[in-house]
mmCIF file of C-alpha atoms in Angstrom:
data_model
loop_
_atom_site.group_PDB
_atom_site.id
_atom_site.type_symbol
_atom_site.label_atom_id
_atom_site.label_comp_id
_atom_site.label_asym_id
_atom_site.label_seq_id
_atom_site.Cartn_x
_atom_site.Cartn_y
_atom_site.Cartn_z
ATOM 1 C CA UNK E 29 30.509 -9.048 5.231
ATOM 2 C CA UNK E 30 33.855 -7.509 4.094
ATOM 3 C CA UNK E 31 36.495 -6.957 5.995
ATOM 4 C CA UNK E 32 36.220 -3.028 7.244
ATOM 5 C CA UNK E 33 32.056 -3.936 8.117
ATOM 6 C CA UNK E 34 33.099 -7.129 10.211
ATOM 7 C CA UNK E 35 35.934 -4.940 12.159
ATOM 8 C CA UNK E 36 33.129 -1.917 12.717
ATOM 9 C CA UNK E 37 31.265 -4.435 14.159
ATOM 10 C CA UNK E 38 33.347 -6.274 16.542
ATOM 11 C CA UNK E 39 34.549 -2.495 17.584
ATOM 12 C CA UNK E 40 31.016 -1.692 18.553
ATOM 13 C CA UNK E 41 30.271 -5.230 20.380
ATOM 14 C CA UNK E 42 33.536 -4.071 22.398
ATOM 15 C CA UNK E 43 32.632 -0.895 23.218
ATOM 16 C CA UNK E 44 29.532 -1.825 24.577
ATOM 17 C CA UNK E 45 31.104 -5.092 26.691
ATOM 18 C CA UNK E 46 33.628 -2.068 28.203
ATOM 19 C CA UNK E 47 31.049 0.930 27.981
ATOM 20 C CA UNK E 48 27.107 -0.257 28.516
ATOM 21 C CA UNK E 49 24.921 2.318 28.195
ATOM 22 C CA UNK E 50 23.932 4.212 31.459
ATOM 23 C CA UNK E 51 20.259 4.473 32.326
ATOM 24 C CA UNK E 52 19.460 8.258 32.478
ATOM 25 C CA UNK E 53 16.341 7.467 34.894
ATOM 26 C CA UNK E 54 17.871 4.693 37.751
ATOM 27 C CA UNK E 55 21.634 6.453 36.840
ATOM 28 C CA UNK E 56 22.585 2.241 36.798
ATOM 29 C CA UNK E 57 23.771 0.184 33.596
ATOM 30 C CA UNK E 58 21.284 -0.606 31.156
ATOM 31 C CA UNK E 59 22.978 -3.340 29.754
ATOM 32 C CA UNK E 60 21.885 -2.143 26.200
ATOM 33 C CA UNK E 61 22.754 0.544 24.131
ATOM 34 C CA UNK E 62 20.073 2.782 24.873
ATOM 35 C CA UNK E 63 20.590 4.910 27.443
ATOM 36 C CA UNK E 64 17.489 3.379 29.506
ATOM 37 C CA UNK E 65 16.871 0.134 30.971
ATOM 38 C CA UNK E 66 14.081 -2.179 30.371
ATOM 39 C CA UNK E 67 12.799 -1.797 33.524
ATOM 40 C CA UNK E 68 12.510 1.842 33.478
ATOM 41 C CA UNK E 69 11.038 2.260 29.769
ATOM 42 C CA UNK E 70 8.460 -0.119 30.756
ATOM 43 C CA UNK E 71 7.373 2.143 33.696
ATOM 44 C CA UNK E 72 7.329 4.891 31.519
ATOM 45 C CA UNK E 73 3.495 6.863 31.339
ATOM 46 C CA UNK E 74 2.978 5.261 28.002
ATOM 47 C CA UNK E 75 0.115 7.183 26.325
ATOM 48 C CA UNK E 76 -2.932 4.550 26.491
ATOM 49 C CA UNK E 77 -6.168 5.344 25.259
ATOM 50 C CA UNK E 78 -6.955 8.799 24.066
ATOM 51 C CA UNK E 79 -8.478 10.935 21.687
ATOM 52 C CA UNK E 80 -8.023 10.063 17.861
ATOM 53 C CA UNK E 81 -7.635 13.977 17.139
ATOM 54 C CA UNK E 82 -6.270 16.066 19.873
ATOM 55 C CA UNK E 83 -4.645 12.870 22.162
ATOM 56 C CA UNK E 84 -6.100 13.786 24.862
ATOM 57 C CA UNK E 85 -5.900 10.989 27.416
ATOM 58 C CA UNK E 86 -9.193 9.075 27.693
ATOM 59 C CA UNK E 87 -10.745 6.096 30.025
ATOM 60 C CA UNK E 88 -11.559 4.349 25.650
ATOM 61 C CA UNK E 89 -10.217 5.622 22.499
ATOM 62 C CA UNK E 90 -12.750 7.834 20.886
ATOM 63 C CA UNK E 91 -13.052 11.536 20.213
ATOM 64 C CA UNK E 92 -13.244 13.360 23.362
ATOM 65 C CA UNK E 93 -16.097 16.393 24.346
ATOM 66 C CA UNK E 94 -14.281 19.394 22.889
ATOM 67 C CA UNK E 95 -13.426 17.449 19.439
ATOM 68 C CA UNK E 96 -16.906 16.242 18.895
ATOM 69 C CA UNK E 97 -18.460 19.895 19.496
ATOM 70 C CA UNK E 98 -14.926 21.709 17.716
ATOM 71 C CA UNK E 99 -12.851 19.610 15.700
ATOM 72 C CA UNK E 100 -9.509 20.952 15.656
ATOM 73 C CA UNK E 101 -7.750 22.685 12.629
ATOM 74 C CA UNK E 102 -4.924 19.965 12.856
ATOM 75 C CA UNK E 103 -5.624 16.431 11.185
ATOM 76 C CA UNK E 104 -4.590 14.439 14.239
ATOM 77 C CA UNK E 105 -2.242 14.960 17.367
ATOM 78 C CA UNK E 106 0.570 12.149 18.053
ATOM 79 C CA UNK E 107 2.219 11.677 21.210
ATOM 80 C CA UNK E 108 4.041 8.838 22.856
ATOM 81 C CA UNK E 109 3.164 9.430 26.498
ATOM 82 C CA UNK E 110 1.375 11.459 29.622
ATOM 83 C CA UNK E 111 2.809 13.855 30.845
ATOM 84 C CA UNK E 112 3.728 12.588 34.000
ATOM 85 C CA UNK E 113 6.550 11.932 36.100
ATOM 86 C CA UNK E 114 9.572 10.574 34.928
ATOM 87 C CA UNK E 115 8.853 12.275 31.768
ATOM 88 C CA UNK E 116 8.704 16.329 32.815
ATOM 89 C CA UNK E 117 11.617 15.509 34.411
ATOM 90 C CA UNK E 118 13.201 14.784 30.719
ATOM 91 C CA UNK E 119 11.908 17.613 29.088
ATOM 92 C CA UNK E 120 12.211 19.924 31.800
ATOM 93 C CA UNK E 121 16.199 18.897 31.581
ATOM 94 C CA UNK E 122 16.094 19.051 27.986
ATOM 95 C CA UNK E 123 14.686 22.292 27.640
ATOM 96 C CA UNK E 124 16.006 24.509 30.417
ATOM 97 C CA UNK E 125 18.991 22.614 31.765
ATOM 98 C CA UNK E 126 20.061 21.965 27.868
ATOM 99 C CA UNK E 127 20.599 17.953 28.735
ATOM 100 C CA UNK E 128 20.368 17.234 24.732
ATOM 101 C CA UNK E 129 20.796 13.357 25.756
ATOM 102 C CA UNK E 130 17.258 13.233 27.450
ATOM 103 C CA UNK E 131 15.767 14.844 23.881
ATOM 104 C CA UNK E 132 17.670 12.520 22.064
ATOM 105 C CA UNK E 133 16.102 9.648 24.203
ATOM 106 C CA UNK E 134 12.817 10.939 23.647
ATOM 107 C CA UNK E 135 12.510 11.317 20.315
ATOM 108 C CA UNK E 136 13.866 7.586 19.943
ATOM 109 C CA UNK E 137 10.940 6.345 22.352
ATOM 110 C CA UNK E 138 8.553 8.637 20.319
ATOM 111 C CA UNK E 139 9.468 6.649 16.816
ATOM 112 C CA UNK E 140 9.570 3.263 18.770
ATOM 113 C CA UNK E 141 5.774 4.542 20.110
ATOM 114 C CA UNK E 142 4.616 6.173 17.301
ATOM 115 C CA UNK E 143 6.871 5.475 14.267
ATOM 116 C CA UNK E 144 4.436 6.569 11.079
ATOM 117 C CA UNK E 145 4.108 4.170 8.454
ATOM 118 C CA UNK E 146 5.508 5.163 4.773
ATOM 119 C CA UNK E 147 1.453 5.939 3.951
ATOM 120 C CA UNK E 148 1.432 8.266 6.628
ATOM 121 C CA UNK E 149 4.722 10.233 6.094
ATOM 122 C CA UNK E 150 4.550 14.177 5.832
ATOM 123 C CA UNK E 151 6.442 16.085 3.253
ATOM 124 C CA UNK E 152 7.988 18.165 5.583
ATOM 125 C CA UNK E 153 8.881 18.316 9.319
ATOM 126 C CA UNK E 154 8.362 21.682 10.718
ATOM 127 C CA UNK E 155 9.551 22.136 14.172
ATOM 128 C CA UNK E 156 7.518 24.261 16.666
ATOM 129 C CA UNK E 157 9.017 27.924 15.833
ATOM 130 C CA UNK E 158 10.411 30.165 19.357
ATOM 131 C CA UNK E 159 10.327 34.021 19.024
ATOM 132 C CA UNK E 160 14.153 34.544 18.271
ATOM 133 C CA UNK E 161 14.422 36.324 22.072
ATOM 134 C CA UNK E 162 14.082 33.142 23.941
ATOM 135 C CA UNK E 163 15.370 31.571 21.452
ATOM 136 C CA UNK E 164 18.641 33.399 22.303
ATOM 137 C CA UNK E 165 17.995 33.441 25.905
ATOM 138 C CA UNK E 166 17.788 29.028 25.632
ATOM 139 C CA UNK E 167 20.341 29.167 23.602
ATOM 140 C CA UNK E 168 18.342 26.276 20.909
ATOM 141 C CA UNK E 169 15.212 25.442 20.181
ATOM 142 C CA UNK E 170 14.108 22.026 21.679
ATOM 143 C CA UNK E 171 11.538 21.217 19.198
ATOM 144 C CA UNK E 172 14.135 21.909 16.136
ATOM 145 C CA UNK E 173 16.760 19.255 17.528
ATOM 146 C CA UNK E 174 13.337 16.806 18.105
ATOM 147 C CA UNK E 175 12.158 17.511 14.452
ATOM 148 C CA UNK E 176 15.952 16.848 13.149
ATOM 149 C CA UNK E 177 16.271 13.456 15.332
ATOM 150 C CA UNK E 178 13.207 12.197 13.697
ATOM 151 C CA UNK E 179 13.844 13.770 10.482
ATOM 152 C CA UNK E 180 16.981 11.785 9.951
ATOM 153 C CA UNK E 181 15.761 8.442 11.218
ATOM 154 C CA UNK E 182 12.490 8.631 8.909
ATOM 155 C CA UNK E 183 14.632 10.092 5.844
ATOM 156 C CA UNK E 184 12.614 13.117 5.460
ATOM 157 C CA UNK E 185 13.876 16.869 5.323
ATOM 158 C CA UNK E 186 13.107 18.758 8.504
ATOM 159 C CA UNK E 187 12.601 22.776 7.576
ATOM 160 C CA UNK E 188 11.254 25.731 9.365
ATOM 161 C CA UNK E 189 8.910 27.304 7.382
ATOM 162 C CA UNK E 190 7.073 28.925 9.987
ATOM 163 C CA UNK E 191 8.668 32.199 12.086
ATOM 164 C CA UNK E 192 7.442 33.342 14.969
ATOM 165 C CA UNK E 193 7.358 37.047 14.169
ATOM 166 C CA UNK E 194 5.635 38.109 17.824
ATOM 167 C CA UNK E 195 7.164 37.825 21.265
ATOM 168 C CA UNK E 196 4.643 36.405 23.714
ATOM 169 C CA UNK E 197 4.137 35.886 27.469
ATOM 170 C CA UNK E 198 5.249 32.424 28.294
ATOM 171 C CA UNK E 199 1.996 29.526 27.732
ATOM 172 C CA UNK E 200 2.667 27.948 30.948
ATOM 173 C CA UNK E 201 0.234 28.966 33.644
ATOM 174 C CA UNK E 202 -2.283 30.827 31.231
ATOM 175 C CA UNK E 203 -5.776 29.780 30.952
ATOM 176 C CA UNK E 204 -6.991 27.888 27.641
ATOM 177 C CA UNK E 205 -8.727 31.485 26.370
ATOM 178 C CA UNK E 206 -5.659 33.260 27.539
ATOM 179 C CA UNK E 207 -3.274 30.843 25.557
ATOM 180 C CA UNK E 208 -5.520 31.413 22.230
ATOM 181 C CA UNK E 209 -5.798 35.512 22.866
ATOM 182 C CA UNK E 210 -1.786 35.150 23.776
ATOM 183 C CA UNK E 211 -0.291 33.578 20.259
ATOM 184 C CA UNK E 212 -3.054 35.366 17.850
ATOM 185 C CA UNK E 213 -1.058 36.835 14.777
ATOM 186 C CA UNK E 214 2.275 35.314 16.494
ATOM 187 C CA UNK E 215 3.068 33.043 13.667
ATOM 188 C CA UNK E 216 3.976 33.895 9.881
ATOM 189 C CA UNK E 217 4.410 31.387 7.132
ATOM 190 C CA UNK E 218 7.595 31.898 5.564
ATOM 191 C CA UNK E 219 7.660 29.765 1.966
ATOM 192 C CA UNK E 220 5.377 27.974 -0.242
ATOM 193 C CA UNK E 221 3.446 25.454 1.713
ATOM 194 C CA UNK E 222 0.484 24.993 -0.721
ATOM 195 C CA UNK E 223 -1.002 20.974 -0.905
ATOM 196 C CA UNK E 224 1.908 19.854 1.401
ATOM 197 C CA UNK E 225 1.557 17.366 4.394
ATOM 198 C CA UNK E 226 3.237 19.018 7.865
ATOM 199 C CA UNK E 227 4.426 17.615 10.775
ATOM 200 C CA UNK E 228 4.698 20.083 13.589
ATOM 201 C CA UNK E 229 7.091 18.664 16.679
ATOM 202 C CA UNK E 230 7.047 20.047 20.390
ATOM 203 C CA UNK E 231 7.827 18.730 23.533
ATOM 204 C CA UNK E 232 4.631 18.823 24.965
ATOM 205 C CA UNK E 233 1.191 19.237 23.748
ATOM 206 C CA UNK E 234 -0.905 20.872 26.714
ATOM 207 C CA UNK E 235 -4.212 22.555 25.573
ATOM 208 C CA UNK E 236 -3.383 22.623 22.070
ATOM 209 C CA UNK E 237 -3.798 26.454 21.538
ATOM 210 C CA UNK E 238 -0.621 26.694 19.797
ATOM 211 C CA UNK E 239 -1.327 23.029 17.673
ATOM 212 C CA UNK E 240 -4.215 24.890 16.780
ATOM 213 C CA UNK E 241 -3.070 28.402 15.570
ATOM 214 C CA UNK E 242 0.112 26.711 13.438
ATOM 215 C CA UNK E 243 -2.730 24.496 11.785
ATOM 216 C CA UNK E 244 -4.811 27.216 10.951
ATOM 217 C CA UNK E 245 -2.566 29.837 9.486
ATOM 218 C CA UNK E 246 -0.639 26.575 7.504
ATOM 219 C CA UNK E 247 -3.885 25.449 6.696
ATOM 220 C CA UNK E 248 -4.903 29.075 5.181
ATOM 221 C CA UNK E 249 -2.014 29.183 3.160
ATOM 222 C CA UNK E 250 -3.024 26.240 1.342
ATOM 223 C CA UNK E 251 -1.925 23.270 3.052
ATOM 224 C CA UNK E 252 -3.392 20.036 2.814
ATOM 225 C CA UNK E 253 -2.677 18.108 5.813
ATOM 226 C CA UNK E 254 -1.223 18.824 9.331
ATOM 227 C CA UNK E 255 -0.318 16.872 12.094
ATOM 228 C CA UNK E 256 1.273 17.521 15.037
ATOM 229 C CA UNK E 257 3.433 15.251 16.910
ATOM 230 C CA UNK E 258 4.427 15.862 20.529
ATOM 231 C CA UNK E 259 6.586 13.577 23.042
ATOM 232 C CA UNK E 260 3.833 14.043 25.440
ATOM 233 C CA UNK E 261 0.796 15.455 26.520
ATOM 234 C CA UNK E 262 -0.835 16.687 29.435
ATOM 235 C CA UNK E 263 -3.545 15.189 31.060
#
């Protein structure tokens, strides 16, 4: 180790014997770097068993009712976790109260839950487009920081090649036929996608109406593999 690395790292040993890490759940030290303590991630909702397609949670992992009668147009559905209590309380922070230090913490539990191996790596990315109204009205796009978070730790390129082109009534609340009638003919593709493997990322995979119309338009325009990949998903 030269000279400059061995300072770095004596800098960084000191600044976490002055500064631990605070855990963003308990609000105590975490005595680590992450900004969570043990004790905390392991009460997490950790996603147990569940479906192999959608992720639907599950008393054995299987394929659950609606897969076995309907697969979906998406290749498989990854999450990390319920979505249960502490975790709304993370995205709901991250996504309306703009707390970009709960995403961050996410995303770094989602690739310590679900990290892909380098067999199963997509070519692209692709976050989970908003219209460009709310968009403006949030002031970011949750799922775009998510996609470039796990982008840059799995080395890939993170790129929005789908717009959505029509503004719709908000998903939450809405049946499972109303969410399907609500986001028909919302998205557009917007470059060449033809034989590549997406990754779609959201915050929270609920009935997988909106999985499921990104997967088939993508899947239309030639491509050969999507997944989607969600921090959680609702029970």
């Amino acid at each position: 180790m030269n000279m400059v690395n061995k300072f770095s790292a004596l800098l960084r040993q000191a600044n976490f014997a002055l500064l631990p890490g605070t855990c963003l759940l308990c609000r105590r030290a975490s005595h680590r770097t992450r900004d969570l303590c043990i004790e905390c991630e392991q009460a997490l909702p950790w996603l147990g068993n569940h479906c192999e397609l959608c992720a639907q949670p599950l008393p054995f992992s299987n394929r659950c009712g609606e897969c076995l009668k309907k697969p979906p147009a998406f290749d498989s559905c990854v999450s990390a976790f319920e979505y249960k209590f502490p975790i709304n309380q993370l995205v709901t922070g991250f996504k309306y109260n703009r707390k970009l230090e709960y995403g961050q913490l996410l995303a770094a539990l989602w690739l310590d839950y679900c990290r892909p191996s380098s067999q199963q790596l997509p070519d692209l990315i692709v976050p989970v487009p908003l219209h460009w109204r709310r968009a403006f009205t949030r002031s970011f796009n949750q799922a775009e920081l998510l996609s470039r978070q796990l982008a840059n730790e799995l080395g890939l390129d993170s790129c929005n090649v789908v717009c959505r082109h029509r503004a719709t009534a908000k998903q939450q609340g809405l049946s499972a036929a109303a969410r399907r009638k609500n986001l028909k003919h919302a998205f557009s593709i917007t470059q060449n996608i033809e034989g590549l493997h997406l990754a779609f990322v959201d915050d929270v995979v609920t009935t997988g109406s909106t999985a499921e119309q990104l997967a088939l338009q993508c899947k239309r325009e030639g491509a050969r593999r999507v997944d989607i990949w969600s921090m959680a998903r609702t029970p």
